[in-house]
PDB file of C-alpha atoms in Angstrom:
ATOM      1  CA  UNK A   1      67.489  13.953  19.441  1.00 54.00           C
ATOM      2  CA  UNK A   2      65.681  10.750  19.599  1.00 80.00           C
ATOM      3  CA  UNK A   3      62.027  10.883  20.518  1.00 92.00           C
ATOM      4  CA  UNK A   4      59.797   8.382  22.466  1.00 95.00           C
ATOM      5  CA  UNK A   5      59.875   5.183  20.404  1.00 96.00           C
ATOM      6  CA  UNK A   6      57.310   2.065  20.546  1.00 97.00           C
ATOM      7  CA  UNK A   7      57.168  -1.364  19.031  1.00 96.00           C
ATOM      8  CA  UNK A   8      55.837  -3.015  17.184  1.00 97.00           C
ATOM      9  CA  UNK A   9      53.965  -0.149  15.506  1.00 95.00           C
ATOM     10  CA  UNK A  10      51.275  -2.625  14.481  1.00 96.00           C
ATOM     11  CA  UNK A  11      50.267  -5.918  16.169  1.00 97.00           C
ATOM     12  CA  UNK A  12      47.414  -8.376  14.827  1.00 98.00           C
ATOM     13  CA  UNK A  13      46.507 -11.174  17.301  1.00 97.00           C
ATOM     14  CA  UNK A  14      44.054 -13.676  17.966  1.00 97.00           C
ATOM     15  CA  UNK A  15      41.776 -13.545  20.880  1.00 97.00           C
ATOM     16  CA  UNK A  16      43.078 -15.315  23.807  1.00 97.00           C
ATOM     17  CA  UNK A  17      46.827 -14.746  22.802  1.00 97.00           C
ATOM     18  CA  UNK A  18      49.189 -12.685  25.005  1.00 98.00           C
ATOM     19  CA  UNK A  19      50.770  -9.568  23.781  1.00 98.00           C
ATOM     20  CA  UNK A  20      53.820  -7.499  24.649  1.00 98.00           C
ATOM     21  CA  UNK A  21      54.116  -3.993  23.641  1.00 98.00           C
ATOM     22  CA  UNK A  22      57.494  -1.923  24.326  1.00 98.00           C
ATOM     23  CA  UNK A  23      58.209   1.676  24.754  1.00 97.00           C
ATOM     24  CA  UNK A  24      61.679   3.406  24.867  1.00 96.00           C
ATOM     25  CA  UNK A  25      61.308   6.777  26.495  1.00 96.00           C
ATOM     26  CA  UNK A  26      63.342   9.958  25.770  1.00 94.00           C
ATOM     27  CA  UNK A  27      66.760   9.561  27.432  1.00 92.00           C
ATOM     28  CA  UNK A  28      66.867  11.035  31.128  1.00 90.00           C
ATOM     29  CA  UNK A  29      62.963  11.099  31.380  1.00 91.00           C
ATOM     30  CA  UNK A  30      62.085   9.607  34.676  1.00 90.00           C
ATOM     31  CA  UNK A  31      58.284   9.428  34.043  1.00 90.00           C
ATOM     32  CA  UNK A  32      56.694   7.117  31.692  1.00 93.00           C
ATOM     33  CA  UNK A  33      53.258   6.974  31.033  1.00 93.00           C
ATOM     34  CA  UNK A  34      50.662   4.400  29.333  1.00 95.00           C
ATOM     35  CA  UNK A  35      47.534   5.297  27.501  1.00 94.00           C
ATOM     36  CA  UNK A  36      45.046   3.957  25.156  1.00 93.00           C
ATOM     37  CA  UNK A  37      43.174   5.440  22.411  1.00 91.00           C
ATOM     38  CA  UNK A  38      40.200   3.624  20.686  1.00 88.00           C
ATOM     39  CA  UNK A  39      38.919   4.525  17.462  1.00 82.00           C
ATOM     40  CA  UNK A  40      37.668   8.148  17.376  1.00 76.00           C
ATOM     41  CA  UNK A  41      38.024   8.523  21.187  1.00 79.00           C
ATOM     42  CA  UNK A  42      40.054  10.358  23.760  1.00 80.00           C
ATOM     43  CA  UNK A  43      43.016   9.011  25.765  1.00 84.00           C
ATOM     44  CA  UNK A  44      42.361   6.523  28.444  1.00 88.00           C
ATOM     45  CA  UNK A  45      45.060   6.561  30.946  1.00 89.00           C
ATOM     46  CA  UNK A  46      46.242   3.101  31.994  1.00 93.00           C
ATOM     47  CA  UNK A  47      49.411   3.512  34.449  1.00 93.00           C
ATOM     48  CA  UNK A  48      52.586   5.758  34.924  1.00 91.00           C
ATOM     49  CA  UNK A  49      56.096   4.991  36.122  1.00 91.00           C
ATOM     50  CA  UNK A  50      58.286   7.185  38.242  1.00 89.00           C
ATOM     51  CA  UNK A  51      61.545   5.342  37.907  1.00 89.00           C
ATOM     52  CA  UNK A  52      60.839   1.673  38.012  1.00 91.00           C
ATOM     53  CA  UNK A  53      57.823   2.002  40.400  1.00 90.00           C
ATOM     54  CA  UNK A  54      54.256   2.305  39.537  1.00 89.00           C
ATOM     55  CA  UNK A  55      52.615   4.401  42.001  1.00 84.00           C
ATOM     56  CA  UNK A  56      49.319   4.550  40.041  1.00 80.00           C
ATOM     57  CA  UNK A  57      47.842   1.492  38.682  1.00 82.00           C
ATOM     58  CA  UNK A  58      44.351   2.646  38.794  1.00 82.00           C
ATOM     59  CA  UNK A  59      43.740   3.069  35.183  1.00 88.00           C
ATOM     60  CA  UNK A  60      44.443  -0.719  34.203  1.00 93.00           C
ATOM     61  CA  UNK A  61      41.225  -2.145  33.025  1.00 92.00           C
ATOM     62  CA  UNK A  62      41.715  -5.495  34.123  1.00 93.00           C
ATOM     63  CA  UNK A  63      44.113  -7.971  35.682  1.00 94.00           C
ATOM     64  CA  UNK A  64      44.937  -9.184  32.306  1.00 97.00           C
ATOM     65  CA  UNK A  65      46.768  -5.928  32.050  1.00 97.00           C
ATOM     66  CA  UNK A  66      50.256  -5.298  33.650  1.00 96.00           C
ATOM     67  CA  UNK A  67      53.482  -3.443  33.072  1.00 96.00           C
ATOM     68  CA  UNK A  68      56.996  -3.066  33.931  1.00 95.00           C
ATOM     69  CA  UNK A  69      59.758  -0.663  33.894  1.00 95.00           C
ATOM     70  CA  UNK A  70      63.517  -1.755  34.240  1.00 88.00           C
ATOM     71  CA  UNK A  71      66.564   0.327  34.733  1.00 86.00           C
ATOM     72  CA  UNK A  72      64.390   3.494  34.755  1.00 83.00           C
ATOM     73  CA  UNK A  73      64.139   3.095  31.010  1.00 92.00           C
ATOM     74  CA  UNK A  74      62.112   0.849  28.744  1.00 96.00           C
ATOM     75  CA  UNK A  75      58.859  -0.219  29.775  1.00 97.00           C
ATOM     76  CA  UNK A  76      56.661  -3.148  28.525  1.00 97.00           C
ATOM     77  CA  UNK A  77      53.003  -3.278  28.678  1.00 98.00           C
ATOM     78  CA  UNK A  78      51.577  -6.855  28.770  1.00 98.00           C
ATOM     79  CA  UNK A  79      48.008  -7.870  27.716  1.00 98.00           C
ATOM     80  CA  UNK A  80      47.169 -11.736  28.825  1.00 98.00           C
ATOM     81  CA  UNK A  81      44.320 -13.389  26.923  1.00 97.00           C
ATOM     82  CA  UNK A  82      43.441 -10.684  24.933  1.00 98.00           C
ATOM     83  CA  UNK A  83      40.186  -9.522  24.114  1.00 97.00           C
ATOM     84  CA  UNK A  84      38.508  -8.064  21.021  1.00 96.00           C
ATOM     85  CA  UNK A  85      37.623  -5.065  23.158  1.00 95.00           C
ATOM     86  CA  UNK A  86      41.471  -4.544  23.832  1.00 96.00           C
ATOM     87  CA  UNK A  87      41.929  -3.371  20.284  1.00 96.00           C
ATOM     88  CA  UNK A  88      43.343   0.213  20.354  1.00 96.00           C
ATOM     89  CA  UNK A  89      46.243   2.434  19.993  1.00 95.00           C
ATOM     90  CA  UNK A  90      48.495   2.125  22.677  1.00 97.00           C
ATOM     91  CA  UNK A  91      50.352   5.091  23.171  1.00 96.00           C
ATOM     92  CA  UNK A  92      53.387   5.821  25.532  1.00 96.00           C
ATOM     93  CA  UNK A  93      54.595   9.020  26.748  1.00 95.00           C
ATOM     94  CA  UNK A  94      57.658  10.349  28.825  1.00 93.00           C
ATOM     95  CA  UNK A  95      58.373  13.613  30.781  1.00 90.00           C
ATOM     96  CA  UNK A  96      61.506  14.803  32.488  1.00 87.00           C
ATOM     97  CA  UNK A  97      59.724  14.613  35.834  1.00 74.00           C
ATOM     98  CA  UNK A  98      56.204  14.114  36.981  1.00 65.00           C
ATOM     99  CA  UNK A  99      55.341  17.364  38.522  1.00 67.00           C
ATOM    100  CA  UNK A 100      56.533  21.135  38.414  1.00 66.00           C
ATOM    101  CA  UNK A 101      58.792  22.352  35.522  1.00 68.00           C
ATOM    102  CA  UNK A 102      59.593  19.887  32.838  1.00 70.00           C
ATOM    103  CA  UNK A 103      56.390  17.710  33.199  1.00 78.00           C
ATOM    104  CA  UNK A 104      55.461  18.309  29.703  1.00 85.00           C
ATOM    105  CA  UNK A 105      54.693  14.814  28.201  1.00 90.00           C
ATOM    106  CA  UNK A 106      55.961  13.681  24.809  1.00 92.00           C
ATOM    107  CA  UNK A 107      54.457  10.840  23.014  1.00 94.00           C
ATOM    108  CA  UNK A 108      55.413   7.991  20.957  1.00 95.00           C
ATOM    109  CA  UNK A 109      53.743   6.928  17.595  1.00 93.00           C
ATOM    110  CA  UNK A 110      51.723   4.419  19.548  1.00 95.00           C
ATOM    111  CA  UNK A 111      51.115   0.401  18.783  1.00 97.00           C
ATOM    112  CA  UNK A 112      48.012  -0.190  16.953  1.00 96.00           C
ATOM    113  CA  UNK A 113      46.540  -3.503  18.391  1.00 97.00           C
ATOM    114  CA  UNK A 114      44.004  -5.575  16.620  1.00 97.00           C
ATOM    115  CA  UNK A 115      42.598  -8.506  18.267  1.00 97.00           C
ATOM    116  CA  UNK A 116      40.577 -10.910  15.888  1.00 96.00           C
TER     117      UNK A 116
ATOM    118  CA  UNK B   1      41.475  19.251  36.520  1.00 63.00           C
ATOM    119  CA  UNK B   2      39.322  22.269  35.495  1.00 65.00           C
ATOM    120  CA  UNK B   3      37.025  21.662  32.483  1.00 86.00           C
ATOM    121  CA  UNK B   4      37.829  23.104  29.246  1.00 92.00           C
ATOM    122  CA  UNK B   5      35.485  24.059  26.260  1.00 93.00           C
ATOM    123  CA  UNK B   6      36.681  24.207  22.498  1.00 95.00           C
ATOM    124  CA  UNK B   7      34.704  24.767  19.359  1.00 96.00           C
ATOM    125  CA  UNK B   8      34.456  21.394  17.650  1.00 94.00           C
ATOM    126  CA  UNK B   9      35.966  22.638  14.419  1.00 96.00           C
ATOM    127  CA  UNK B  10      37.637  25.463  12.458  1.00 97.00           C
ATOM    128  CA  UNK B  11      39.159  26.112   9.162  1.00 97.00           C
ATOM    129  CA  UNK B  12      41.885  28.262   8.276  1.00 96.00           C
ATOM    130  CA  UNK B  13      43.347  29.335   4.876  1.00 97.00           C
ATOM    131  CA  UNK B  14      47.099  28.049   4.371  1.00 97.00           C
ATOM    132  CA  UNK B  15      49.494  30.859   5.210  1.00 96.00           C
ATOM    133  CA  UNK B  16      47.123  32.685   7.471  1.00 97.00           C
ATOM    134  CA  UNK B  17      47.300  32.734  11.203  1.00 97.00           C
ATOM    135  CA  UNK B  18      44.922  30.228  12.992  1.00 98.00           C
ATOM    136  CA  UNK B  19      43.467  31.221  16.059  1.00 98.00           C
ATOM    137  CA  UNK B  20      42.287  28.541  18.480  1.00 98.00           C
ATOM    138  CA  UNK B  21      40.134  29.580  21.328  1.00 97.00           C
ATOM    139  CA  UNK B  22      39.563  27.826  24.667  1.00 96.00           C
ATOM    140  CA  UNK B  23      37.381  28.387  27.507  1.00 95.00           C
ATOM    141  CA  UNK B  24      38.281  27.307  31.145  1.00 94.00           C
ATOM    142  CA  UNK B  25      36.160  29.571  33.491  1.00 93.00           C
ATOM    143  CA  UNK B  26      36.870  27.315  36.578  1.00 91.00           C
ATOM    144  CA  UNK B  27      40.424  27.360  36.097  1.00 91.00           C
ATOM    145  CA  UNK B  28      42.224  27.480  39.546  1.00 88.00           C
ATOM    146  CA  UNK B  29      45.250  29.617  40.715  1.00 86.00           C
ATOM    147  CA  UNK B  30      47.751  26.666  40.474  1.00 85.00           C
ATOM    148  CA  UNK B  31      46.457  25.281  37.286  1.00 88.00           C
ATOM    149  CA  UNK B  32      48.425  25.518  33.943  1.00 90.00           C
ATOM    150  CA  UNK B  33      46.884  25.690  30.326  1.00 93.00           C
ATOM    151  CA  UNK B  34      48.583  23.104  28.039  1.00 92.00           C
ATOM    152  CA  UNK B  35      48.129  22.613  24.533  1.00 95.00           C
ATOM    153  CA  UNK B  36      48.577  19.346  22.474  1.00 95.00           C
ATOM    154  CA  UNK B  37      47.510  18.374  18.909  1.00 96.00           C
ATOM    155  CA  UNK B  38      47.287  15.173  17.310  1.00 93.00           C
ATOM    156  CA  UNK B  39      47.736  14.680  13.656  1.00 93.00           C
ATOM    157  CA  UNK B  40      45.908  11.726  11.990  1.00 88.00           C
ATOM    158  CA  UNK B  41      47.387   8.338  13.078  1.00 84.00           C
ATOM    159  CA  UNK B  42      50.047  10.068  15.309  1.00 88.00           C
ATOM    160  CA  UNK B  43      50.611  10.178  18.974  1.00 89.00           C
ATOM    161  CA  UNK B  44      49.657  13.430  20.493  1.00 92.00           C
ATOM    162  CA  UNK B  45      52.350  16.458  20.386  1.00 93.00           C
ATOM    163  CA  UNK B  46      53.134  18.825  23.149  1.00 92.00           C
ATOM    164  CA  UNK B  47      52.788  22.290  21.651  1.00 96.00           C
ATOM    165  CA  UNK B  48      53.158  24.855  24.697  1.00 95.00           C
ATOM    166  CA  UNK B  49      51.748  25.658  28.077  1.00 93.00           C
ATOM    167  CA  UNK B  50      51.452  28.676  30.517  1.00 93.00           C
ATOM    168  CA  UNK B  51      50.114  29.840  33.603  1.00 92.00           C
ATOM    169  CA  UNK B  52      49.175  33.558  33.205  1.00 91.00           C
ATOM    170  CA  UNK B  53      51.914  35.327  31.118  1.00 90.00           C
ATOM    171  CA  UNK B  54      51.724  34.891  27.239  1.00 94.00           C
ATOM    172  CA  UNK B  55      54.137  32.196  25.953  1.00 95.00           C
ATOM    173  CA  UNK B  56      55.815  31.884  22.601  1.00 96.00           C
ATOM    174  CA  UNK B  57      57.820  28.970  21.258  1.00 95.00           C
ATOM    175  CA  UNK B  58      58.936  27.759  17.686  1.00 94.00           C
ATOM    176  CA  UNK B  59      55.667  26.337  17.300  1.00 94.00           C
ATOM    177  CA  UNK B  60      53.085  28.899  18.569  1.00 97.00           C
ATOM    178  CA  UNK B  61      51.954  31.644  20.803  1.00 98.00           C
ATOM    179  CA  UNK B  62      49.644  31.138  23.767  1.00 98.00           C
ATOM    180  CA  UNK B  63      47.640  34.268  24.892  1.00 97.00           C
ATOM    181  CA  UNK B  64      45.943  33.949  28.263  1.00 96.00           C
ATOM    182  CA  UNK B  65      43.292  36.328  29.420  1.00 96.00           C
ATOM    183  CA  UNK B  66      43.892  38.643  32.377  1.00 95.00           C
ATOM    184  CA  UNK B  67      41.588  36.818  34.263  1.00 95.00           C
ATOM    185  CA  UNK B  68      42.817  33.545  33.145  1.00 95.00           C
ATOM    186  CA  UNK B  69      39.383  32.187  32.273  1.00 95.00           C
ATOM    187  CA  UNK B  70      40.128  31.850  28.476  1.00 96.00           C
ATOM    188  CA  UNK B  71      43.097  31.403  26.290  1.00 97.00           C
ATOM    189  CA  UNK B  72      43.938  31.306  22.706  1.00 97.00           C
ATOM    190  CA  UNK B  73      46.537  29.080  20.885  1.00 98.00           C
ATOM    191  CA  UNK B  74      48.160  31.132  17.672  1.00 98.00           C
ATOM    192  CA  UNK B  75      49.610  29.384  14.695  1.00 97.00           C
ATOM    193  CA  UNK B  76      51.059  32.461  13.068  1.00 96.00           C
ATOM    194  CA  UNK B  77      51.294  30.956   9.295  1.00 95.00           C
ATOM    195  CA  UNK B  78      49.377  27.798   9.325  1.00 97.00           C
ATOM    196  CA  UNK B  79      50.382  25.131   6.800  1.00 97.00           C
ATOM    197  CA  UNK B  80      48.614  21.944   5.463  1.00 97.00           C
ATOM    198  CA  UNK B  81      50.850  19.953   8.017  1.00 95.00           C
ATOM    199  CA  UNK B  82      49.148  21.968  10.850  1.00 97.00           C
ATOM    200  CA  UNK B  83      45.747  20.030  10.170  1.00 97.00           C
ATOM    201  CA  UNK B  84      44.921  18.388  13.511  1.00 97.00           C
ATOM    202  CA  UNK B  85      42.779  17.793  16.362  1.00 95.00           C
ATOM    203  CA  UNK B  86      44.165  20.662  18.978  1.00 96.00           C
ATOM    204  CA  UNK B  87      43.445  19.811  22.714  1.00 94.00           C
ATOM    205  CA  UNK B  88      43.530  22.587  25.400  1.00 95.00           C
ATOM    206  CA  UNK B  89      44.015  21.036  28.872  1.00 91.00           C
ATOM    207  CA  UNK B  90      44.067  22.776  32.397  1.00 89.00           C
ATOM    208  CA  UNK B  91      45.968  20.973  34.876  1.00 83.00           C
ATOM    209  CA  UNK B  92      48.058  21.587  38.271  1.00 77.00           C
ATOM    210  CA  UNK B  93      51.994  21.177  37.894  1.00 68.00           C
ATOM    211  CA  UNK B  94      52.026  20.105  41.491  1.00 64.00           C
ATOM    212  CA  UNK B  95      50.341  16.765  41.285  1.00 60.00           C
ATOM    213  CA  UNK B  96      52.909  14.093  40.927  1.00 58.00           C
ATOM    214  CA  UNK B  97      52.103  11.791  38.024  1.00 60.00           C
ATOM    215  CA  UNK B  98      49.177  13.775  36.748  1.00 68.00           C
ATOM    216  CA  UNK B  99      47.958  12.089  33.732  1.00 76.00           C
ATOM    217  CA  UNK B 100      46.555  14.006  30.730  1.00 80.00           C
ATOM    218  CA  UNK B 101      42.758  14.023  29.957  1.00 78.00           C
ATOM    219  CA  UNK B 102      41.874  15.117  26.569  1.00 80.00           C
ATOM    220  CA  UNK B 103      38.565  16.439  25.747  1.00 79.00           C
ATOM    221  CA  UNK B 104      36.915  16.678  22.644  1.00 83.00           C
ATOM    222  CA  UNK B 105      39.334  19.352  20.961  1.00 92.00           C
ATOM    223  CA  UNK B 106      39.242  21.222  18.085  1.00 96.00           C
ATOM    224  CA  UNK B 107      39.535  19.713  14.770  1.00 96.00           C
ATOM    225  CA  UNK B 108      41.626  22.471  12.565  1.00 98.00           C
ATOM    226  CA  UNK B 109      41.387  21.961   8.785  1.00 97.00           C
ATOM    227  CA  UNK B 110      44.187  24.030   7.058  1.00 97.00           C
ATOM    228  CA  UNK B 111      42.895  24.497   3.220  1.00 96.00           C
ATOM    229  CA  UNK B 112      45.062  25.603   0.422  1.00 95.00           C
TER     230      UNK B 112
END
């Protein structure tokens, strides 16, 4: 079956521009996670959704970052007024549930964002 | 979540078993051991997880010691495509929305 998909796969933008990253989770997965990974670094948690609501926004680096999820499916991560330090691979993952059996997370291929 | 310790890197000959160790001496009773891997330029991939019994799936086997303070991920017949960084993570299954935290992992190099 289809896995988690993300678009675009690569995005190059100029400093100060806004970008929107999209994630399509596995069908039926109620939980959706956004992470980012800078070059050679581990995962940095950004935000997660249970259904359409985001109980934990603590990982968002600044108020330039926002995310939404509609219909319990697709999610978009928006970065306003991008800065060079925003350059990273943005990874999306989904899981059937957030806790208990079935909470293993399945990742998409990521979006590589480069801010010039 | 409990801390894990893994070797920085390992080599394995193609076709041989790759045994990747992980120490998690501070693991608590409700924490599971999860393994993920990340192949270069790809997103992390779930491999397997377990609580106290040994587990096996189509990708790998997970052997957890009786005291649960360490575990070993076994790839029975490593291929060149198994070259990746392997992450051992300990986390509770009871915390809603429990995000993943990856440590340094083990860089496995499968050689012909």
